[in-house]
Coordinates of N, CA and C in Angstrom, one line a residue:
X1 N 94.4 104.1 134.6 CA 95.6 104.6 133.9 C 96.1 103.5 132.9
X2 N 96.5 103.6 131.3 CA 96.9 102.8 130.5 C 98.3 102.9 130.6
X3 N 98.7 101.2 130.6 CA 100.4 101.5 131.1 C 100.8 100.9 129.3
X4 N 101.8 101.0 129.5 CA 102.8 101.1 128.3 C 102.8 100.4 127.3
X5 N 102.6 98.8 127.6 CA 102.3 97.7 127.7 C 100.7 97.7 126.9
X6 N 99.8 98.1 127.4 CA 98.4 98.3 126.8 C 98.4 99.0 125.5
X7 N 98.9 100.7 125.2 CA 99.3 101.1 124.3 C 99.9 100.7 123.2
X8 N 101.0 100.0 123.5 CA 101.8 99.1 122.5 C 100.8 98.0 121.6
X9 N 100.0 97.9 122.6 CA 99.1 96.4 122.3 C 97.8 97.1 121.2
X10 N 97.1 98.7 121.6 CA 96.8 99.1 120.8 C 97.3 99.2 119.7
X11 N 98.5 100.2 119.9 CA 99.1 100.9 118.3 C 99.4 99.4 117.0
X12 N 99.8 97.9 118.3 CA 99.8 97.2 117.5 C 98.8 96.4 116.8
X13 N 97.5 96.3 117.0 CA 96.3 95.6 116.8 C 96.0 96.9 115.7
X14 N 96.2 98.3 115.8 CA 95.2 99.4 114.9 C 96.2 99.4 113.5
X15 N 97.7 98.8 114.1 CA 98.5 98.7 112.8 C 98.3 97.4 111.7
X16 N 97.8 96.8 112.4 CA 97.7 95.0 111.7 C 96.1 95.2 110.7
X17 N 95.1 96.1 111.8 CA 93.6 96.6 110.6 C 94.0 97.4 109.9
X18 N 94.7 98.4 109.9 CA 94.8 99.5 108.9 C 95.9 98.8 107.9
X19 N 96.9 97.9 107.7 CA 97.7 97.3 106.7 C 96.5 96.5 106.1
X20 N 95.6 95.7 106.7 CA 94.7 95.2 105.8 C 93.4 95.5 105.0
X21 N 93.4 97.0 106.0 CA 92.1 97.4 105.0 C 93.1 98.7 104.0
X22 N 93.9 98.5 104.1 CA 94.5 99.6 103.0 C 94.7 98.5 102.2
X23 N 95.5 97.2 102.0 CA 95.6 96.7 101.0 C 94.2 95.8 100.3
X24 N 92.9 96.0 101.3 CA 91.9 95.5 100.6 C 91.8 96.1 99.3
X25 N 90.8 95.7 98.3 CA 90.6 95.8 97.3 C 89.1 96.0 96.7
X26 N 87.8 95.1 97.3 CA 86.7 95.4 97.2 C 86.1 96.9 98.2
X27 N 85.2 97.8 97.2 CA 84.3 98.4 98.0 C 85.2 99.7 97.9
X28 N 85.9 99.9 97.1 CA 86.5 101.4 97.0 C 86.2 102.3 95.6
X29 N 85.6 103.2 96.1 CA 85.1 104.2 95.1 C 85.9 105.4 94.5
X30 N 86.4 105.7 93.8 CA 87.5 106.7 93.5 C 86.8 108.6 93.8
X31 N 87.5 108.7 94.2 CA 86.8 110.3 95.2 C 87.3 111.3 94.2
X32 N 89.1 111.1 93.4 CA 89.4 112.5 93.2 C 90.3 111.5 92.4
X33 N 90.6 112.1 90.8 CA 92.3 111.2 90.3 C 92.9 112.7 89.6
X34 N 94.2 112.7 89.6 CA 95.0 113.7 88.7 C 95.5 112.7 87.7
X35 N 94.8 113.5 86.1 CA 95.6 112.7 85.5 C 97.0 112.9 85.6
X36 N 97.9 114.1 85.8 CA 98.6 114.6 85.3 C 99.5 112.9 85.9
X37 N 99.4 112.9 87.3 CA 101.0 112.4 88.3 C 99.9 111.2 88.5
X38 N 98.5 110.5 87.7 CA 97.8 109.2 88.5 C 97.8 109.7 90.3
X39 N 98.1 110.3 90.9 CA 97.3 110.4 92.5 C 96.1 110.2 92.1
X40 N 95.8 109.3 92.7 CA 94.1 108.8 93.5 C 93.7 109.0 95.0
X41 N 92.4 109.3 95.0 CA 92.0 109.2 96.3 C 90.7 108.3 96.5
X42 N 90.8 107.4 97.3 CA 89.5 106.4 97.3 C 88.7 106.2 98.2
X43 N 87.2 106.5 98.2 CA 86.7 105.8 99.7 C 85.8 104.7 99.8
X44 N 85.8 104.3 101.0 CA 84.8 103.1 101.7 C 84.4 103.8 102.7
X45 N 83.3 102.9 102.8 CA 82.7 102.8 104.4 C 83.4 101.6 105.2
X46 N 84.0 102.5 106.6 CA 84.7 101.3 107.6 C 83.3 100.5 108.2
X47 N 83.2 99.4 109.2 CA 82.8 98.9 109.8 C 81.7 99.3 110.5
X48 N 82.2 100.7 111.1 CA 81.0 101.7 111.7 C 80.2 102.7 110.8
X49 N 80.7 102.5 109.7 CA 79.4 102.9 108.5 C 80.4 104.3 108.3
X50 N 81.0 104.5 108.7 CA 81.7 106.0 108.5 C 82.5 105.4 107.1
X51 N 82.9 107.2 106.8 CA 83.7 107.0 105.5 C 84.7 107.4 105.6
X52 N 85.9 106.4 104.8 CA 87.8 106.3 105.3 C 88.2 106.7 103.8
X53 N 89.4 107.0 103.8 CA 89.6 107.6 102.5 C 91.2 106.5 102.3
X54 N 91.6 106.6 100.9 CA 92.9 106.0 100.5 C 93.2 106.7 99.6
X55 N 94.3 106.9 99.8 CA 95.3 107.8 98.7 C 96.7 107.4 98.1
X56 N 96.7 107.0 97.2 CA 98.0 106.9 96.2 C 98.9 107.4 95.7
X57 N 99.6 107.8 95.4 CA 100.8 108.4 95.0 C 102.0 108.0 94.6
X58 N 102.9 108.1 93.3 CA 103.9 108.1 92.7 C 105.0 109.1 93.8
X59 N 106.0 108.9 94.1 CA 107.0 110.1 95.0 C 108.1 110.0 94.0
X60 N 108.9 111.1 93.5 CA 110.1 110.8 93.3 C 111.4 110.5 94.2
X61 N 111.4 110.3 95.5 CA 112.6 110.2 96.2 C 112.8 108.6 97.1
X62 N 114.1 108.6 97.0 CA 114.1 107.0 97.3 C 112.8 106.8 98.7
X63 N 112.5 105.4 99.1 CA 111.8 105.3 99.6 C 112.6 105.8 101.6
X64 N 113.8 105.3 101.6 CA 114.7 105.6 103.0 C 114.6 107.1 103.4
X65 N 114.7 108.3 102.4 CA 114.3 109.4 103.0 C 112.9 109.9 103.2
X66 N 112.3 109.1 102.6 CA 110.7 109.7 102.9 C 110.5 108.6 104.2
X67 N 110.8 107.6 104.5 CA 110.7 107.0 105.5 C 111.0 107.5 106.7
X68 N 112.6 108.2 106.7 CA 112.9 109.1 107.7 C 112.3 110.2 107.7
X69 N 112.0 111.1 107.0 CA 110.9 112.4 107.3 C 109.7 111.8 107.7
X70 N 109.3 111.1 107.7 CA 107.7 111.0 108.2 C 108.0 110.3 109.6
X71 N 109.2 109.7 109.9 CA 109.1 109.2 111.5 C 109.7 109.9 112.4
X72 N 110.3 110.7 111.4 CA 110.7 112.2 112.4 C 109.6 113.3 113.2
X73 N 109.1 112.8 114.1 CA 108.0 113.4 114.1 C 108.0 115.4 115.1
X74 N 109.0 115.1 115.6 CA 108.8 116.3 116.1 C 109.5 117.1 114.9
X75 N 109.9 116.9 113.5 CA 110.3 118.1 112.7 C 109.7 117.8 111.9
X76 N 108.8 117.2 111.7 CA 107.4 116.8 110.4 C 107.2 117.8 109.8
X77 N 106.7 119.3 110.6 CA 105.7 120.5 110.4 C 106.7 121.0 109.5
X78 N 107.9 120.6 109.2 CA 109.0 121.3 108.8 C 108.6 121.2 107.2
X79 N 107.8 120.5 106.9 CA 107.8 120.1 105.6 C 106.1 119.5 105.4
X80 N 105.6 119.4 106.8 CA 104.4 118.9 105.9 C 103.7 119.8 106.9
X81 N 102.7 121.0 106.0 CA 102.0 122.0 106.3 C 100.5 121.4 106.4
X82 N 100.1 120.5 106.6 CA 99.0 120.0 106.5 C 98.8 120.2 108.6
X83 N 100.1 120.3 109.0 CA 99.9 120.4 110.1 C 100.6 121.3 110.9
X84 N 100.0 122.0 112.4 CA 101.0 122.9 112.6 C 101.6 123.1 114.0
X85 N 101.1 121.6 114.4 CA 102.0 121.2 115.5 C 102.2 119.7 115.8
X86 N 103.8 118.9 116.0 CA 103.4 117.7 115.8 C 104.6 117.8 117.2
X87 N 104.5 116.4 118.1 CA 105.3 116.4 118.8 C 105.1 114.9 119.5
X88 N 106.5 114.0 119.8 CA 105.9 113.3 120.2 C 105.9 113.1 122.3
X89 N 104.6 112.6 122.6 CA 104.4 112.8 124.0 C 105.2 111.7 125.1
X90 N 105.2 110.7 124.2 CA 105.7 109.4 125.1 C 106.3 108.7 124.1
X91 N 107.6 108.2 124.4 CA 108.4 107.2 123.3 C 107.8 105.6 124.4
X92 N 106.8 104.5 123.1 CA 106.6 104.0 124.3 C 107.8 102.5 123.9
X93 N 108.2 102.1 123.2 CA 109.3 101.9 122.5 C 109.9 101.7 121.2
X94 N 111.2 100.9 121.2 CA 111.7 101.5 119.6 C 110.8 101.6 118.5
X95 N 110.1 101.2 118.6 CA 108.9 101.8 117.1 C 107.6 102.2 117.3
X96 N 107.2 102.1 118.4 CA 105.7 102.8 119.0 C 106.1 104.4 120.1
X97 N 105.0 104.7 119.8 CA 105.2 106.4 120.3 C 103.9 107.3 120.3
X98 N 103.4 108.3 121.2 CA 102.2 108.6 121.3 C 102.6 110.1 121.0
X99 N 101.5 110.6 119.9 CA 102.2 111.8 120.2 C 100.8 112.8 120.1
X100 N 101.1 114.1 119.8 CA 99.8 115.4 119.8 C 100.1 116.2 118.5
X101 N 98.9 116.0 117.9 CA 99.2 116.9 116.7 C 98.1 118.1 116.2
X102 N 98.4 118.8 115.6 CA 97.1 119.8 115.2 C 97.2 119.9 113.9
X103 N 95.9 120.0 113.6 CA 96.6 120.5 111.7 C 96.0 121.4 111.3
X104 N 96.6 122.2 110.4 CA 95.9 123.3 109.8 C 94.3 123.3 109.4
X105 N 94.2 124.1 109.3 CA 92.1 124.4 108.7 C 92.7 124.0 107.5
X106 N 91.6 122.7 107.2 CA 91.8 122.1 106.2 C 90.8 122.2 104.8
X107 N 91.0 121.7 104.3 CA 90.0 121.8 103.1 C 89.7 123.0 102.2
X108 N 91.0 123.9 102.1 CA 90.9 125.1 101.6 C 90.2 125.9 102.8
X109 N 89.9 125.7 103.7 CA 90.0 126.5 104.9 C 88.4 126.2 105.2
X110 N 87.7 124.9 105.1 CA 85.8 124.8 105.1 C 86.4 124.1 106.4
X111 N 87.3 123.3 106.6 CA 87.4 122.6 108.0 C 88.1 123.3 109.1
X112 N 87.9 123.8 110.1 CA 88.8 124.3 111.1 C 89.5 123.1 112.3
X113 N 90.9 123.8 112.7 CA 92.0 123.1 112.4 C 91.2 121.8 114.0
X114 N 92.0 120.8 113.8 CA 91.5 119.7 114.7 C 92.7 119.2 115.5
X115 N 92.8 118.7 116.5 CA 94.1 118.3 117.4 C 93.8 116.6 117.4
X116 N 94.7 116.0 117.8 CA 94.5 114.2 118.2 C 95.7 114.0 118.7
X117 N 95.2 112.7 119.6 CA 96.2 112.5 120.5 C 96.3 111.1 119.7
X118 N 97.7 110.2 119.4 CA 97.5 109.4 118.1 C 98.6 108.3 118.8
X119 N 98.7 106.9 118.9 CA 99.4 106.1 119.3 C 99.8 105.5 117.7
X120 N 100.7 105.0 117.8 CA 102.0 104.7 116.4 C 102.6 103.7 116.6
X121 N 103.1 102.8 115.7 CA 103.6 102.1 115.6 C 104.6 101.8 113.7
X122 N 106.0 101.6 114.0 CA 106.3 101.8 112.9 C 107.2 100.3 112.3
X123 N 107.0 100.2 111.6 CA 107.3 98.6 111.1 C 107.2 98.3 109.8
X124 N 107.4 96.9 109.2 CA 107.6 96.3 108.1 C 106.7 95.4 107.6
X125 N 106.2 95.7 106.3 CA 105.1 94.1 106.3 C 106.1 94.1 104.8
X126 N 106.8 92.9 105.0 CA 107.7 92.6 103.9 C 108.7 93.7 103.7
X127 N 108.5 93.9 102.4 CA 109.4 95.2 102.4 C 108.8 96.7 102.3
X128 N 107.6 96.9 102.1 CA 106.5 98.2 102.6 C 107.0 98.4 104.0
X129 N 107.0 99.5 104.1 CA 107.3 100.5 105.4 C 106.3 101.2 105.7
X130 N 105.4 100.7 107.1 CA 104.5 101.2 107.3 C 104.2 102.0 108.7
X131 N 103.7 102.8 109.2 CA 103.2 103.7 110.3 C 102.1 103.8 110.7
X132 N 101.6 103.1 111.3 CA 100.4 102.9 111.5 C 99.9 102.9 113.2
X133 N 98.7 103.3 113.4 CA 98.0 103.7 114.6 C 96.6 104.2 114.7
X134 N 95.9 105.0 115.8 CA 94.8 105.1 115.8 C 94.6 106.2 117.4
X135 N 93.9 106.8 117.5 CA 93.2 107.8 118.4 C 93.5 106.7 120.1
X136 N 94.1 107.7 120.6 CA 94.2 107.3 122.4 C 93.5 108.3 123.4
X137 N 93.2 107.8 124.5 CA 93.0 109.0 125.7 C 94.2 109.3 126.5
X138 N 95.1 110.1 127.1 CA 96.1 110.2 127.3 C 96.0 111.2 128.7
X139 N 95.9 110.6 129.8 CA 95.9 111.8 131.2 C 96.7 113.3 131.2
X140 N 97.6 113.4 130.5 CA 98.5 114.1 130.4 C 98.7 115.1 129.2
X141 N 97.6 114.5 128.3 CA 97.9 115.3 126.8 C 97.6 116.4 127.1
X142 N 98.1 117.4 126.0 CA 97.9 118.8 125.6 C 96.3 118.6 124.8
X143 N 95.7 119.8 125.5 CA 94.0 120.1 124.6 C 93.8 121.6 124.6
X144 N 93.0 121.9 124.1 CA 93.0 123.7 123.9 C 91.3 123.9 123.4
X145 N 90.4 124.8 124.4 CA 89.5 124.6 124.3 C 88.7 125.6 122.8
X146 N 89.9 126.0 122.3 CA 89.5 126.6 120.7 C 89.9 125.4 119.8
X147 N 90.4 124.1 120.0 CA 90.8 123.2 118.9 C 89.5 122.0 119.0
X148 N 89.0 121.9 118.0 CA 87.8 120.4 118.5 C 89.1 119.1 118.6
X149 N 89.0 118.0 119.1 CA 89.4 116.8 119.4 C 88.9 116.3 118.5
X150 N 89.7 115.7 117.2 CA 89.2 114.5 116.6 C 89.7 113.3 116.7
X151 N 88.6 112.0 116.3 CA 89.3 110.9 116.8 C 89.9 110.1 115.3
X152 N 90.3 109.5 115.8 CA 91.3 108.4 114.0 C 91.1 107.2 114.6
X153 N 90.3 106.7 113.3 CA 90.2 105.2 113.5 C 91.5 104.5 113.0
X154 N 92.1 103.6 113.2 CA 93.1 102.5 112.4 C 93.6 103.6 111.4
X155 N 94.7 103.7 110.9 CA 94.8 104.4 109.8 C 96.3 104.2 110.0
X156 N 97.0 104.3 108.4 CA 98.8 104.0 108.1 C 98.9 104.7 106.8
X157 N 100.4 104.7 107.1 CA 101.0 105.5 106.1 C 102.0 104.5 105.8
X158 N 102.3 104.1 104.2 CA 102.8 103.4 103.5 C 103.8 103.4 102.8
X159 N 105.0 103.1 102.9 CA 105.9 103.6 101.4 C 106.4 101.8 100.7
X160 N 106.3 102.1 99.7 CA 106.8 101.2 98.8 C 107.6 101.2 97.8
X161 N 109.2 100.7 98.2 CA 110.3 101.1 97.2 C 109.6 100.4 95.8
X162 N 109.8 101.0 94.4 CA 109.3 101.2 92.8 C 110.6 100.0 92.9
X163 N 110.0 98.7 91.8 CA 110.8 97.8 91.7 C 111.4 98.1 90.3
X164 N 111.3 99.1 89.4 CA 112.3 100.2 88.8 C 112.8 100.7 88.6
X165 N 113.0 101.6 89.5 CA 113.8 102.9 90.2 C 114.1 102.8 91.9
X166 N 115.6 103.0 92.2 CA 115.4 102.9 93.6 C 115.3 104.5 94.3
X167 N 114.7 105.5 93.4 CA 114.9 106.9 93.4 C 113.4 107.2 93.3
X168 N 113.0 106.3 93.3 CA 111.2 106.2 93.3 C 110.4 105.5 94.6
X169 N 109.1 106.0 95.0 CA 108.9 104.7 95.6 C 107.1 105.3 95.9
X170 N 106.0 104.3 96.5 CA 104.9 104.4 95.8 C 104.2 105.0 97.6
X171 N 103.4 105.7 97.5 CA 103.4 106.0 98.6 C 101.7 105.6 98.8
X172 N 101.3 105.2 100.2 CA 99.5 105.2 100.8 C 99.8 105.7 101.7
X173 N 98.1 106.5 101.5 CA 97.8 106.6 103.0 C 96.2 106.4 103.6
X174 N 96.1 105.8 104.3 CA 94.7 105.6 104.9 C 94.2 106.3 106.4
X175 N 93.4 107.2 105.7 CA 92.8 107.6 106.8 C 91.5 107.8 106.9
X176 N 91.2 107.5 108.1 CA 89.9 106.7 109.4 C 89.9 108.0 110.3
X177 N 89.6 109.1 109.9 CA 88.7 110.3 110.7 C 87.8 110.6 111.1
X178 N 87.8 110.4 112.7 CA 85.9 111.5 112.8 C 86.2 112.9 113.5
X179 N 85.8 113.4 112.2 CA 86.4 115.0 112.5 C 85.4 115.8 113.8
X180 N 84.5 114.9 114.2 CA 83.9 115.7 115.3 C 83.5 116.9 114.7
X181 N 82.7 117.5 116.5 CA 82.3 119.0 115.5 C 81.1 118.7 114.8
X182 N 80.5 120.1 114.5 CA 79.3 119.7 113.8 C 79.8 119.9 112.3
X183 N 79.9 118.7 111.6 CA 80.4 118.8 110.0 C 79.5 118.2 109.4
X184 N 78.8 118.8 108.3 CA 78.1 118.0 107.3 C 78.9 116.9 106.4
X185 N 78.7 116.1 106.2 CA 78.9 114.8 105.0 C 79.3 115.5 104.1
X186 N 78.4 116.6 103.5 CA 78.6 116.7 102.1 C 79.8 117.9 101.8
X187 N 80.6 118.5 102.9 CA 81.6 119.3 103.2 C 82.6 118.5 103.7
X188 N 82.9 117.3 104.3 CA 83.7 116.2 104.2 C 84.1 115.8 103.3
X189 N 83.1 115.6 102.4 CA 83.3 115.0 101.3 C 84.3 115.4 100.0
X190 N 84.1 116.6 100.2 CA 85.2 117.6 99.6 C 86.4 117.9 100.2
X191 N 86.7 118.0 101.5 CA 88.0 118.2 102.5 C 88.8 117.3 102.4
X192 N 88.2 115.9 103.0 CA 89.1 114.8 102.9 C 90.2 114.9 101.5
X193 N 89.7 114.7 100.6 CA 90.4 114.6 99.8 C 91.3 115.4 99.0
X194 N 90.7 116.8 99.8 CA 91.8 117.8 99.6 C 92.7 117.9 100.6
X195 N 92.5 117.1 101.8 CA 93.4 117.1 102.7 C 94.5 116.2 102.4
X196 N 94.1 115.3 101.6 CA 94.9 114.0 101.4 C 96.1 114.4 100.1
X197 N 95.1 115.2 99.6 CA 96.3 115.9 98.4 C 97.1 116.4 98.6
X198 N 97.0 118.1 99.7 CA 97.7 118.6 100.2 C 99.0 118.3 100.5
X199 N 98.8 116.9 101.8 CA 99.7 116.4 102.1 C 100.9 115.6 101.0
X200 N 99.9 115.2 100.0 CA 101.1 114.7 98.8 C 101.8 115.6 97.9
X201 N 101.2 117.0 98.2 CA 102.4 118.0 97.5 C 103.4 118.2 98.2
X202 N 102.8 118.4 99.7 CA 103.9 118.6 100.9 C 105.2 117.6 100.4
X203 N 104.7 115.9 100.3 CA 105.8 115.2 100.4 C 106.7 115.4 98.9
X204 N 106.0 116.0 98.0 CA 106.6 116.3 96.5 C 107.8 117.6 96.7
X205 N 107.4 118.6 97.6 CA 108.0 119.8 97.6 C 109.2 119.2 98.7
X206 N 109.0 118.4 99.5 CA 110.0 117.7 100.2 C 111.1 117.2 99.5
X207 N 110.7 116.3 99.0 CA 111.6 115.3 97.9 C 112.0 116.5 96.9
X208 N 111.6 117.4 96.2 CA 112.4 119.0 95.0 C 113.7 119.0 96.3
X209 N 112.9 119.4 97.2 CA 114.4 120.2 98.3 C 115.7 119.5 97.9
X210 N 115.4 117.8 99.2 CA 116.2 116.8 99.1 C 117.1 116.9 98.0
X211 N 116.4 116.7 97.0 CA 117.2 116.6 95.5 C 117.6 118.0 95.6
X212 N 117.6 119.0 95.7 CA 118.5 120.0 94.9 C 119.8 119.7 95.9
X213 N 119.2 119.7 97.7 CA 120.7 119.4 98.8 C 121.3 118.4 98.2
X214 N 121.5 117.6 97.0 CA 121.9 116.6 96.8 C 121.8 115.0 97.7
X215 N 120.8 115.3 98.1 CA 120.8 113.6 98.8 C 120.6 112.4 98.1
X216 N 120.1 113.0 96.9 CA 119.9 111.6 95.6 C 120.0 112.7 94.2

């Protein structure tokens, strides 16, 4: 049995590799760009020869509410349709937390939907606001033998207040998927980065709301 203590020690070792291989620089190939808004999406090969994706993004809303929607985790689905169950399982303390998520059939519907049981950790590297974690085994998690289990290597989500605008702020996210399942590469290769997009309209259609309730 992994006690709380061990977890913590995960979510924190998978947050310290995924802050540095998102801010690495060599060995990234650009997958997808819009010119319209500059979103990029970029890949490498991680360590185990698999391929991790990075994605960039411009947000219009201060960096503090997109911070709080994304560590809200049991009302996530509320706003990000990329997934359609998120909850969390164990608070294991004030900024680490394990939780269960499923996400929709992705990639325009070529991927069917995947569950992960995901340890977290949520913190500061300077003034970047990061969430970061990776795939756990959990005695007690929810599984469902119509969902495949995928695993997540290291992977975080980034915000960066815009040293221009405090109504702006610059968003990453890295993700370290093995979508399990029998999936070809060359159907991957297309998903990923529609999955990565997806989720940055999600956070665009978030931030329209915000702003019209008047929060900025």
């Amino acid at each position: 049995m992994t006690t709380d203590a061990e977890y913590i020690k995960v979510a924190e070792e998978a947050w310290e590799e995924s802050v540095e291989i998102a801010k690495s620089v060599d060995g990234w190939k650009e997958e997808k760009k819009d010119k319209k808004t500059g979103d990029i999406v970029e890949s490498r090969k991680n360590s185990k020869g698999r391929k991790i994706y990075r994605c960039k993004a411009k947000i219009d809303m201060p960096p503090k509410l997109l911070i709080d929607a994304m560590g809200d985790t049991d009302h996530v689905t509320e706003w990000n349709k990329t997934l359609t169950e998120a909850r969390v399982l164990k608070t294991l303390s004030d900024n680490c937390a394990i939780s269960y998520q499923v996400t929709s059939d992705g990639g325009g519907g070529m991927v069917s939907a995947r569950d992960f049981v995901y340890v977290s950790k949520k913190g500061y590297e300077g003034e970047i606001f990061v969430m970061g974690g990776k795939s756990v085994e959990m005695k007690d998690a929810p599984s469902s033998s119509k969902i495949v289990r995928a695993v997540n290597g290291p992977g975080c989500q980034m915000v960066t207040p815009s040293a221009e605008d405090k109504n702006i702020c610059e968003f990453l996210w890295l993700m370290d998927c093995d979508y399990k399942g029998w999936m070809p590469q060359s159907v991957l290769d297309i998903a990923m980065p529609i999955a990565q997009t997806q989720f940055i309209d999600c956070v665009r259609k978030l931030a329209e709301k915000l702003k019209e309730e008047g929060q900025f």
